[in-house]
Coordinates of C-alpha atoms in Angstrom, one line a residue:
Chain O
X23 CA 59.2 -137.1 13.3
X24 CA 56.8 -137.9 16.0
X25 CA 53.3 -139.0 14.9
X26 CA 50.5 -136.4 15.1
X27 CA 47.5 -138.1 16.7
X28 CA 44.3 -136.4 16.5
X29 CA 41.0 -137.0 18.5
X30 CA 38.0 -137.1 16.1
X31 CA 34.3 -137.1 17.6
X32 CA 31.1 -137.9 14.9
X33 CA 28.3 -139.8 15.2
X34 CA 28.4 -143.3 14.2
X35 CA 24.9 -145.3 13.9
X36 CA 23.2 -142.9 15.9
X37 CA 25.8 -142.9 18.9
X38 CA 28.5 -140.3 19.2
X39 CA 32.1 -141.7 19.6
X40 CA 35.8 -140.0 20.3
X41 CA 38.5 -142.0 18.4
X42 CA 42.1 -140.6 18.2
X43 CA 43.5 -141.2 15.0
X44 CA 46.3 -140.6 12.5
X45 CA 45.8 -137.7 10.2
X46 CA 46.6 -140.3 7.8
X47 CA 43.7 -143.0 8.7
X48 CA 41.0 -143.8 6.0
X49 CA 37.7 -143.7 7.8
X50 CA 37.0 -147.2 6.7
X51 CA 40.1 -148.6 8.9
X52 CA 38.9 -146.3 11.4
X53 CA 35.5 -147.5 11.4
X54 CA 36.6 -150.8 11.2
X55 CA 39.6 -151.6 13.2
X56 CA 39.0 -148.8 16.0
X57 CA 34.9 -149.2 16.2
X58 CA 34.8 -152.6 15.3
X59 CA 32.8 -151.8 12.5
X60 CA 33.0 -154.6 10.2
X61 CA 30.4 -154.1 7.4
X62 CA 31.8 -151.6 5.1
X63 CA 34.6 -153.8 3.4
X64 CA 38.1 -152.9 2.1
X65 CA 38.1 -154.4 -1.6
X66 CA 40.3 -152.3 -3.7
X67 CA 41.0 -149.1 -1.2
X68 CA 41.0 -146.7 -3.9
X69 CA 37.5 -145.7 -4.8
X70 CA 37.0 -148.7 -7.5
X71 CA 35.0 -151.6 -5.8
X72 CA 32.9 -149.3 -3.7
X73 CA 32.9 -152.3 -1.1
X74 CA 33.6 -149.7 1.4
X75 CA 30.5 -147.2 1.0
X76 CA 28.9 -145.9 4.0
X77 CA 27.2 -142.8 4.7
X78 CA 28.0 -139.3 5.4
X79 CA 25.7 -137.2 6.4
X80 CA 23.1 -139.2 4.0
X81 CA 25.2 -139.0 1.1
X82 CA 27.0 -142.6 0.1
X83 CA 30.7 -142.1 -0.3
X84 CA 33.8 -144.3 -0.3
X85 CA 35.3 -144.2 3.2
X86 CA 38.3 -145.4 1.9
X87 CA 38.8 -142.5 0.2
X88 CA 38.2 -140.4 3.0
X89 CA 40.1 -139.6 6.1
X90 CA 38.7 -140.2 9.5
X91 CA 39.8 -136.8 10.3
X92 CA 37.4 -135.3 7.6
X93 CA 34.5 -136.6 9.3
X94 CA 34.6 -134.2 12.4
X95 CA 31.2 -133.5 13.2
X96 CA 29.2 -135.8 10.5
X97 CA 26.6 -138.6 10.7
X98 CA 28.4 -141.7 9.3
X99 CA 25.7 -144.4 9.1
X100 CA 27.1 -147.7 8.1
X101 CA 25.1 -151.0 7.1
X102 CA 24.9 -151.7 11.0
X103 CA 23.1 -148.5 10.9
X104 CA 20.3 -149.4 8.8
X105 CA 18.5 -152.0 10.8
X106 CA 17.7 -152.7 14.7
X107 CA 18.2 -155.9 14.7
X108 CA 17.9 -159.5 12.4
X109 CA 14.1 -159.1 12.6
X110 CA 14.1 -155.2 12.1
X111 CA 15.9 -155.5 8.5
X112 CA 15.6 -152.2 6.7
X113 CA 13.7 -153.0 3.3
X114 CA 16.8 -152.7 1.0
X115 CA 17.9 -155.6 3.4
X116 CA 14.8 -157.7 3.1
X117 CA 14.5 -157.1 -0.7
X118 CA 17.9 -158.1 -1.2
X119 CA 17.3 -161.5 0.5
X120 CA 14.2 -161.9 -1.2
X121 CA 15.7 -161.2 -4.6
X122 CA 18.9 -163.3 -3.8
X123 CA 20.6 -160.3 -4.5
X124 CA 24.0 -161.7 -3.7
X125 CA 26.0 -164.7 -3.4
X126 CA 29.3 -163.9 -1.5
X127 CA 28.1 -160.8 -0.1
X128 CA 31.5 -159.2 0.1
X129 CA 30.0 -156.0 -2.3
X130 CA 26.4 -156.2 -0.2
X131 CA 27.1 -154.0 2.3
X132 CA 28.1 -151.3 -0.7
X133 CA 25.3 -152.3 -2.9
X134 CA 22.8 -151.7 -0.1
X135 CA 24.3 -148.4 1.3
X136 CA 24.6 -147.0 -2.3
X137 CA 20.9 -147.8 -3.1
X138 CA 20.0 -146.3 0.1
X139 CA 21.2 -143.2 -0.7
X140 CA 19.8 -142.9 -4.0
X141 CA 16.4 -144.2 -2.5
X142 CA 16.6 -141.0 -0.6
X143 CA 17.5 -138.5 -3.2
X144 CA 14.6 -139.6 -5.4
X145 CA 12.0 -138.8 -2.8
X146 CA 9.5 -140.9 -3.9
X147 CA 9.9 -140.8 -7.4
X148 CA 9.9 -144.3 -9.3
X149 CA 13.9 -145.0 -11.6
X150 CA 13.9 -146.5 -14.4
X151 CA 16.2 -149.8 -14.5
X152 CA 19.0 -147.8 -16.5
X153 CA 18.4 -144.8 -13.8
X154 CA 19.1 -147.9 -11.0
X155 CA 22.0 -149.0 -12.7
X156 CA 23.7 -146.0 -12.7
X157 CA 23.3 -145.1 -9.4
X158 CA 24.9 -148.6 -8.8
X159 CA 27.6 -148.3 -10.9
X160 CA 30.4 -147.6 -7.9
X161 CA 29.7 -150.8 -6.7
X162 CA 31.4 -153.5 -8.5
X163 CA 30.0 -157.2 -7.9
X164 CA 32.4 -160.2 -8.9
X165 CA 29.8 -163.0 -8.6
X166 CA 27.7 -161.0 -11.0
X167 CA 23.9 -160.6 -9.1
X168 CA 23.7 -157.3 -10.9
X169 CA 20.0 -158.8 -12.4
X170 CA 18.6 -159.8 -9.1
X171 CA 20.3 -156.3 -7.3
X172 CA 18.8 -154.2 -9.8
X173 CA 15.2 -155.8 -9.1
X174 CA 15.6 -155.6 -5.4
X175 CA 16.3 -151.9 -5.4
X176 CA 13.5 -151.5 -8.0
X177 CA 11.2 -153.0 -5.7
X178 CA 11.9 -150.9 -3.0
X179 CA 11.8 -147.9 -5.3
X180 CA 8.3 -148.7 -6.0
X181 CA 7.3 -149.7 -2.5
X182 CA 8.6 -145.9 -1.4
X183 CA 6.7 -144.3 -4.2
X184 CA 3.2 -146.0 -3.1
X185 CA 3.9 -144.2 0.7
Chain R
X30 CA 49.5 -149.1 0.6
X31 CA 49.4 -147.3 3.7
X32 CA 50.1 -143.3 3.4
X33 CA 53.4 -141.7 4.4
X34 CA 52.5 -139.8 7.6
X35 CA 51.9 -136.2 7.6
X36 CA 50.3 -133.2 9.6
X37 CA 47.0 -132.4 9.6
X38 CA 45.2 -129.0 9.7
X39 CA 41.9 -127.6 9.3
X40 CA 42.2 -123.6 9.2
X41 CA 38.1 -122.0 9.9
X42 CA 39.2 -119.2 7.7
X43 CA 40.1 -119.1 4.0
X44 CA 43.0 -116.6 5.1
X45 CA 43.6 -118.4 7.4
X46 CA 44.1 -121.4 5.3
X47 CA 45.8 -119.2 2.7
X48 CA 48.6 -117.6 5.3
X49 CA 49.3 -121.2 6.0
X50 CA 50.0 -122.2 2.7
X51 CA 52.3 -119.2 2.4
X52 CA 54.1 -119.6 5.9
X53 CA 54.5 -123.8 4.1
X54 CA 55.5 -124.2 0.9
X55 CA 55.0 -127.7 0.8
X56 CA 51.7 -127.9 2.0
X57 CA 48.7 -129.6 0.0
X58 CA 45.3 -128.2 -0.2
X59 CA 42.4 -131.0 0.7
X60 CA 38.8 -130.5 -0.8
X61 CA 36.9 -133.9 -1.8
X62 CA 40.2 -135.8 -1.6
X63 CA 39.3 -138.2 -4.5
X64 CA 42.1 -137.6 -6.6
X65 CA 44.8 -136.5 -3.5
X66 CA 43.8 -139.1 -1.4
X67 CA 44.8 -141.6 -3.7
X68 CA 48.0 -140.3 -5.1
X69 CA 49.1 -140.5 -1.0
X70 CA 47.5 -143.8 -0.6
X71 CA 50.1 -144.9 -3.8
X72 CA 52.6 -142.7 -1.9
X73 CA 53.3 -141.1 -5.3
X74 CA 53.1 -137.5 -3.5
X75 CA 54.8 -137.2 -0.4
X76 CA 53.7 -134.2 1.8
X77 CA 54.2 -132.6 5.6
X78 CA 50.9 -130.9 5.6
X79 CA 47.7 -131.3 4.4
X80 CA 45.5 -128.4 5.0
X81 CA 41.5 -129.3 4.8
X82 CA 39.4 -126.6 3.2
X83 CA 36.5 -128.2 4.6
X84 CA 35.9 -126.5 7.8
X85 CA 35.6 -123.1 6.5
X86 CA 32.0 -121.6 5.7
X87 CA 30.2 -120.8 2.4
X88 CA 32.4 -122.4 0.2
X89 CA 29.9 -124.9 -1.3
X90 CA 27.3 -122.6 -2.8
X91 CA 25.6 -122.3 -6.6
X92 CA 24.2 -119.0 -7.1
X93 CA 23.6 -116.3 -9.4
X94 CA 25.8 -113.1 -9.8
X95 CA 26.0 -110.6 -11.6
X96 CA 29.4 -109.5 -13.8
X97 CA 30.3 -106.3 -15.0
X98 CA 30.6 -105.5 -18.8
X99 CA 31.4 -102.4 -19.0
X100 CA 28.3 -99.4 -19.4
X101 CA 25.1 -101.3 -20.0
X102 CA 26.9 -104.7 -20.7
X103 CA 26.4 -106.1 -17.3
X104 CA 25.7 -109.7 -17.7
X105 CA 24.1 -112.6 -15.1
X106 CA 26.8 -115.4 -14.5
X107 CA 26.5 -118.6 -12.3
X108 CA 28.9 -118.8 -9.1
X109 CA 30.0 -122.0 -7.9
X110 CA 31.5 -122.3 -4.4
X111 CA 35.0 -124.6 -4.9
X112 CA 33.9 -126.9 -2.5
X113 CA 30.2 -127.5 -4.1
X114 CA 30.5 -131.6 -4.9
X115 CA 29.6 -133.2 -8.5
X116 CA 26.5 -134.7 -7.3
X117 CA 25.3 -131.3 -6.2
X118 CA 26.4 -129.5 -9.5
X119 CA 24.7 -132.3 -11.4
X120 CA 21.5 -132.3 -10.0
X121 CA 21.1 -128.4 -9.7
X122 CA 18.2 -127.1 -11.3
X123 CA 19.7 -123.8 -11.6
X124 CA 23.5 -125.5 -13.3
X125 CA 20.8 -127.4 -15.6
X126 CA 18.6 -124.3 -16.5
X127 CA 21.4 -121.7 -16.4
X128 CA 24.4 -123.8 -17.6
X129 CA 23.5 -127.2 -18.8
X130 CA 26.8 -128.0 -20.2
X131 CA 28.2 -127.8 -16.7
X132 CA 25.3 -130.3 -15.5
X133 CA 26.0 -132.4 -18.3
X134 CA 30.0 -133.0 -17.6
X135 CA 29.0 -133.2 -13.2
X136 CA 26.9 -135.9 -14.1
X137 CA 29.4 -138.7 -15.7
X138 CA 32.5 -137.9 -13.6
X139 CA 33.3 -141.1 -12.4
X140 CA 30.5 -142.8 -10.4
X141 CA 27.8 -141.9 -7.6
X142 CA 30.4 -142.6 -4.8
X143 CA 32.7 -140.2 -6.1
X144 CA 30.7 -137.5 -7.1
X145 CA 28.8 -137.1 -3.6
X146 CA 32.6 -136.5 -2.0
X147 CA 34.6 -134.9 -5.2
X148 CA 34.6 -131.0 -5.7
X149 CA 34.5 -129.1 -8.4
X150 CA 37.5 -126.8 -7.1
X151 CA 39.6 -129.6 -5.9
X152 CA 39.5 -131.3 -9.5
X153 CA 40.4 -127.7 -11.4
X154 CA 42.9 -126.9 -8.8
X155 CA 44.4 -130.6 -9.4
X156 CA 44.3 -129.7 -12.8
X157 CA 44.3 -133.3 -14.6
X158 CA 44.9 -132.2 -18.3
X159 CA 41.8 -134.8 -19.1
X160 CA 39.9 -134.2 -16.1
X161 CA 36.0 -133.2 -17.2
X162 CA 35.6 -130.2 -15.2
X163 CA 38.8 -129.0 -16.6
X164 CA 37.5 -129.1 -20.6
X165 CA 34.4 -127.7 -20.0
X166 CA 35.4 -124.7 -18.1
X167 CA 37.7 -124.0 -21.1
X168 CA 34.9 -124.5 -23.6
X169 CA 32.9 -122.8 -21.5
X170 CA 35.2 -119.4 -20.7
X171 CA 35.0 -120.0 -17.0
X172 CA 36.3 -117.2 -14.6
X173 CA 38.4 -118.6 -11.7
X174 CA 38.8 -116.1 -8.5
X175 CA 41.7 -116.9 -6.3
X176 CA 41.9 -115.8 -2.9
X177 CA 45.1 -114.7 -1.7
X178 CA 47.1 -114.8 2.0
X179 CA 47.1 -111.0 1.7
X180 CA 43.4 -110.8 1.6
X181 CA 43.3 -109.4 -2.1
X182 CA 41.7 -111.5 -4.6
X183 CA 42.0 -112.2 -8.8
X184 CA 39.9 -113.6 -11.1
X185 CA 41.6 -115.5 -13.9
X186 CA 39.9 -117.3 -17.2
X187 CA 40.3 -120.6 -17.6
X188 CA 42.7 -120.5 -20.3
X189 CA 45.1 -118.4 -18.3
X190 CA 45.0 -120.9 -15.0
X191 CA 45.4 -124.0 -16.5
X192 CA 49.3 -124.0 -17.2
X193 CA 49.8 -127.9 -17.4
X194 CA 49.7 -130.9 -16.2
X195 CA 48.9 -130.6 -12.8
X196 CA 50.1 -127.3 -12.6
X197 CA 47.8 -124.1 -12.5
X198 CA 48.7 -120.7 -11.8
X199 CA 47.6 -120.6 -8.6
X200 CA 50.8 -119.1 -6.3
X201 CA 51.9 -119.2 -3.2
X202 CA 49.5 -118.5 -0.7
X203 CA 46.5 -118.7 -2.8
X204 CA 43.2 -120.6 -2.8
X205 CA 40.5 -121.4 -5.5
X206 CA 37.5 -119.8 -3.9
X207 CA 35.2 -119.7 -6.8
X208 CA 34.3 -120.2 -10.4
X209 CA 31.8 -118.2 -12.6
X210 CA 30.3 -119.4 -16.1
X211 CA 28.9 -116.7 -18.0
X212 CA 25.1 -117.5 -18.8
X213 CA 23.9 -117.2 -22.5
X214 CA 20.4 -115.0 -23.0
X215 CA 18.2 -117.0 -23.0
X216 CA 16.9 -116.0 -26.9
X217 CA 20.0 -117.7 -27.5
X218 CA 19.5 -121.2 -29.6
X219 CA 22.7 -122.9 -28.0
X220 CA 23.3 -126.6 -28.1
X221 CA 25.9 -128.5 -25.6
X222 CA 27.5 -131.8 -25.8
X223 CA 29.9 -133.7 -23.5
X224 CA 31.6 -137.0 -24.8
X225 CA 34.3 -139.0 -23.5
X226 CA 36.0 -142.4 -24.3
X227 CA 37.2 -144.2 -20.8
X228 CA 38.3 -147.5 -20.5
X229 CA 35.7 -148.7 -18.4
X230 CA 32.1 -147.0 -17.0
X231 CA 33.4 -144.8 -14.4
X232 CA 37.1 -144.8 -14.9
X233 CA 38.9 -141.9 -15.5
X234 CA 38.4 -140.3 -19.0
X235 CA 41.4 -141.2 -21.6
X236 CA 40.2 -138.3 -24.5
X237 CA 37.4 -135.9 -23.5
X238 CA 35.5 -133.4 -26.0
X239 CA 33.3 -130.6 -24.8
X240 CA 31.2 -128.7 -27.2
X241 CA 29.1 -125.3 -27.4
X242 CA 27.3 -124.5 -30.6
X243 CA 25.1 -120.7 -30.7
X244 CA 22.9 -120.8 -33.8
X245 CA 21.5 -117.3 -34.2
X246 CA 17.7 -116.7 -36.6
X247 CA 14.8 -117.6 -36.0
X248 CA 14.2 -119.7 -39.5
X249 CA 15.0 -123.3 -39.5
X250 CA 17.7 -123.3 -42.8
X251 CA 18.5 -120.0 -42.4
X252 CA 19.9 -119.7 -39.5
X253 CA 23.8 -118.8 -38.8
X254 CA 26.6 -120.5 -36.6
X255 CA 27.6 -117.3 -34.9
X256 CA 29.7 -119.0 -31.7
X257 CA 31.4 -122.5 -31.1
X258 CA 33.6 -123.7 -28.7
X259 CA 35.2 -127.0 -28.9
X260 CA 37.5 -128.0 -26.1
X261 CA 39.7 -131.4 -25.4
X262 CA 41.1 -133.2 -22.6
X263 CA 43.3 -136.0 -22.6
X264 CA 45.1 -134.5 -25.8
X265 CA 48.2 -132.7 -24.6
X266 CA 50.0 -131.2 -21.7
X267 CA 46.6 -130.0 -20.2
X268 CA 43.0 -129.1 -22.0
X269 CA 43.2 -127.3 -24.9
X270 CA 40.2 -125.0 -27.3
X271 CA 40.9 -126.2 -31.0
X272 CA 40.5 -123.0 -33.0
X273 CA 40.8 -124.1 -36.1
X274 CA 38.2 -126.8 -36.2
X275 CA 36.0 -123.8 -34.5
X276 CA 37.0 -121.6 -37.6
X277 CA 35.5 -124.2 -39.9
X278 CA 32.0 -123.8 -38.2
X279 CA 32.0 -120.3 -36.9
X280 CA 29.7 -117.6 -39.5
X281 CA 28.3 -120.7 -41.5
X282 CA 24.9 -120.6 -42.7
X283 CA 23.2 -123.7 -41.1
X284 CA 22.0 -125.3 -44.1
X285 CA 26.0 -125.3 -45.1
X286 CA 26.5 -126.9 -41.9
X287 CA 26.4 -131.0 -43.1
X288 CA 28.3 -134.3 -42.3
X289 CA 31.4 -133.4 -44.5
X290 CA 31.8 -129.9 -42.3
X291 CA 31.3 -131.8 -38.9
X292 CA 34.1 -133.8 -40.2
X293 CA 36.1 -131.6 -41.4
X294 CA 36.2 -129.4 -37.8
X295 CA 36.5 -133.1 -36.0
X296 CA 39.2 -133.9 -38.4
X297 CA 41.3 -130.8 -37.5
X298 CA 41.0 -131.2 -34.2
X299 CA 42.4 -134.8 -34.5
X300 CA 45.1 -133.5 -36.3
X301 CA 45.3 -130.7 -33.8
X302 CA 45.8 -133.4 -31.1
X303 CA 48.9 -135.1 -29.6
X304 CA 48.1 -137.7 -27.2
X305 CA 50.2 -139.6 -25.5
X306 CA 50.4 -143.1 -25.7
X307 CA 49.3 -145.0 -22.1
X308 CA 49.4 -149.4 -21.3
X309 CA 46.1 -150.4 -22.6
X310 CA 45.4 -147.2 -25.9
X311 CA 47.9 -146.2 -28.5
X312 CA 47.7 -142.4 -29.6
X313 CA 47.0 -143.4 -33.2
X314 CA 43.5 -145.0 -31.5
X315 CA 43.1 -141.8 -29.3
X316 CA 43.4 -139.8 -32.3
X317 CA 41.2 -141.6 -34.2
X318 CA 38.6 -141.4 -31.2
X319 CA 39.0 -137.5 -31.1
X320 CA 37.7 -137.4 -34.5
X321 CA 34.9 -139.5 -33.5
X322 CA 34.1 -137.7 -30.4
X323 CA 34.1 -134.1 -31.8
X324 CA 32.1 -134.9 -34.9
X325 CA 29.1 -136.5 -32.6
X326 CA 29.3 -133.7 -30.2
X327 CA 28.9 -131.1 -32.3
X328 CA 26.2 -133.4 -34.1
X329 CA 24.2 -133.7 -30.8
X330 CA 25.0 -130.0 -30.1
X331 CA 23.7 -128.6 -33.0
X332 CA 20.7 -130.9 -33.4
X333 CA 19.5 -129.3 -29.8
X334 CA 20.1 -126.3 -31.1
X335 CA 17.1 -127.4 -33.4
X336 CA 15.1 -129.5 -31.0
X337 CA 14.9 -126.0 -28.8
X338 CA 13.9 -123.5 -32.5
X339 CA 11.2 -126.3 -32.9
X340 CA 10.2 -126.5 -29.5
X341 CA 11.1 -130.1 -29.0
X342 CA 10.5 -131.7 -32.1
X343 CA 13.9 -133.7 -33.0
X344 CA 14.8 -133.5 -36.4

């Protein structure tokens, strides 16, 4: 059986791109192997680890779970999205430094574009740490900065409500 | 494990995508993907066409309707568009308002990540026997319509669509296009309650109990249990309403209503239940959890019941 190959156009980061693709490629291997789009990591590559998060559309979802195929005509914003450069760090960035909110980083990416999401729904409104966890709790971290993750996103939480 | 190949499709139409189920036998509906996508990824399912639902219009929706009863009996229900994600069913003012049991079980599925992509039609039509959507539409009489490559439609209860594991009674050529949940008045005193015992936070459920309690009077003590529902997952070939343990509750005066009752309805439904052993939980233990699981949700279920007679005040 020859391989279907279909061509796939959304926006990545702001910037439109055409990849042709398997039916049967994950967006994260498409995102990171066609677009050299290394941030979102493959941990476990079945909606577990959550190393993979990016978002679609705003939402954060596991783009190892989804096929690039699927994301015809979204906004996929991954964590190369989020800031402009080293000295443009999006605040969930900067608080996460701040905070040492990580140790290998593998998870960071995840963390970060999982908080950013949540950020976003809550418009403002300040979580409570058990509220922060939960919104958290696709993102699995071995080396165990759960502690200094949870006060980084707090912080931010509390920066956005002040706006 | 990288997924056998197959062909992709992504119809604009729902008959469209129905008439191409029909023409295919073998073809597999796509909604959220987070349960298909990884039975390919493990190449348990093998499949020459995958047909995405995603590209056809208004089917992610939650909205109010309203159901004939028959003369004067017409009654409001809440609609839900198949492809209408967890995330939004969970933080939908109207679910919570209207039908906060439904709310209640969007909220835990799995984690965040999942329930911005999963869909509440993909996980009925996939129809895992201890899959939370699945045991509280049973507890909560939910209407299924199914659209067909003919262009006619059905509307089937809950009870009648689940057939087993993974198997509904959806036929060839058909499509879950919606699901209704009928709305209690709001004079009502109803109480809800969603437990389940996974392994880990976010992991698929192992036993699953969804309850409904209606207490009717207006006087703390003497009020009466006039409805209950008490559905499980997890506890046979797909989710299952234990009548018996309802029996034990349903017409009781609320002050009869104590610990020994609770246990005695949570009790039966253990007994009712037949589990299957898995690697890390032996059915004795899920049994045992059943028990546990029933008797605090209809606890929790019935104390709202009293938290909303008393306008908030727990007792």
């Amino acid at each position: 059986m020859a391989l279907q190959t279909v061509k796939v156009s959304f926006d990545v980061n702001g910037t439109r791109k055409t990849v042709e693709v398997e039916p049967r490629d994950s967006l994260l291997d498409t995102l990171r192997d066609n677009l050299g789009l290394t941030g979102p990591k493959k941990g476990c590559d079945e909606t577990v680890c959550g190393a993979c998060a990016v978002l679609v559309n705003g939402k954060s979802i596991c783009s190892c779970t989804m096929l690039a195929v699927e994301a015809e005509g979204s906004k996929v914003t991954t964590i190369e999205g989020l800031s402009g450069s080293e000295d443009d760090l999006d605040p969930l960035q900067k608080a996460f430094v701040q905070h040492d909110a990580l140790q290998c980083a593998f998870c960071t990416s995840g963390q970060i574009i999982s908080a950013k999401s949540y950020l976003d729904e809550l418009k403002g409104n300040v979580p409570s740490e058990e509220e922060i966890k939960e919104a958290l709790s696709g993102n699995l971290c071995r080396c165990g900065c759960y502690n200094n993750i949870v006060e980084a996103v707090a912080e931010v939480a509390a920066a956005r409500s002040k706006r | 494990m990288i997924t056998k190949p197959f062909e992709y499709v992504a119809p604009g139409t729902l008959l469209e995508a129905c008439e191409f189920l029909n023409k295919h036998d073998d073809a597999k509906v796509l909604a959220g993907g987070q349960s298909l996508l990884p039975i390919l990824k493990l190449n348990m399912a093998e499949i020459p066409y995958l047909v995405d639902l995603k590209r056809i219009p208004n089917m992610s929706y939650i909205r109010i309707g309203r159901e004939s009863g028959g003369g004067n009996k017409d009654r409001d229900t809440l609609i839900v568009g198949a492809l209408t994600t967890h995330a939004e069913i969970a933080q939908s003012e109207l679910v919570k308002s209207a039908v906060p049991l439904l709310a209640e079980t969007a909220k835990g599925i799995g984690h965040p990540l999942v329930r911005n992509r999963g869909t509440i039609g993909g996980s009925l039509a996939h129809c895992d026997p201890a899959a939370d959507f699945c045991v509280s539409a049973l507890a909560l009489d939910a209407s299924m319509t199914l659209a067909k490559f003919d262009g006619s439609k059905r509307v089937l209860p809950a009870h009648d669509f689940f057939q087993g594991t993974f198997a509904t009674a959806l036929e060839k050529g058909e499509i879950l296009e919606s699901i209704s949940f009928s709305i209690p008045p709001p004079q009502n005193n109803t109480g809800h309650a969603f437990e389940k015992l996974t392994l880990g936070h976010g992991d698929f459920p192992l036993i699953v109990a969804s309850v409904l309690v209606s207490m009717d009077g207006a006087k703390q003590g003497d009020r009466t249990c006039t409805d209950v529902a008490i559905a499980l997952g997890g506890v046979s070939d797909r989710a299952v309403r234990i009548d018996q343990a309802e029996q034990v509750l349903r017409g009781k005066k609320e002050k009869d209503i104590g610990f020994e009752e609770l246990d005695r309805a949570a009790s039966i439904a253990s007994d009712e239940s037949k589990p299957e052993a898995d690697l890390e939980v032996s059915a004795e233990y899920k049994k045992r959890m059943v028990r546990i699981l029933v008797r605090r949700a209809l606890s929790r279920a019935i104390g709202m019941t009293r938290e909303k007679s008393t306008g908030g005040v727990a007792n």
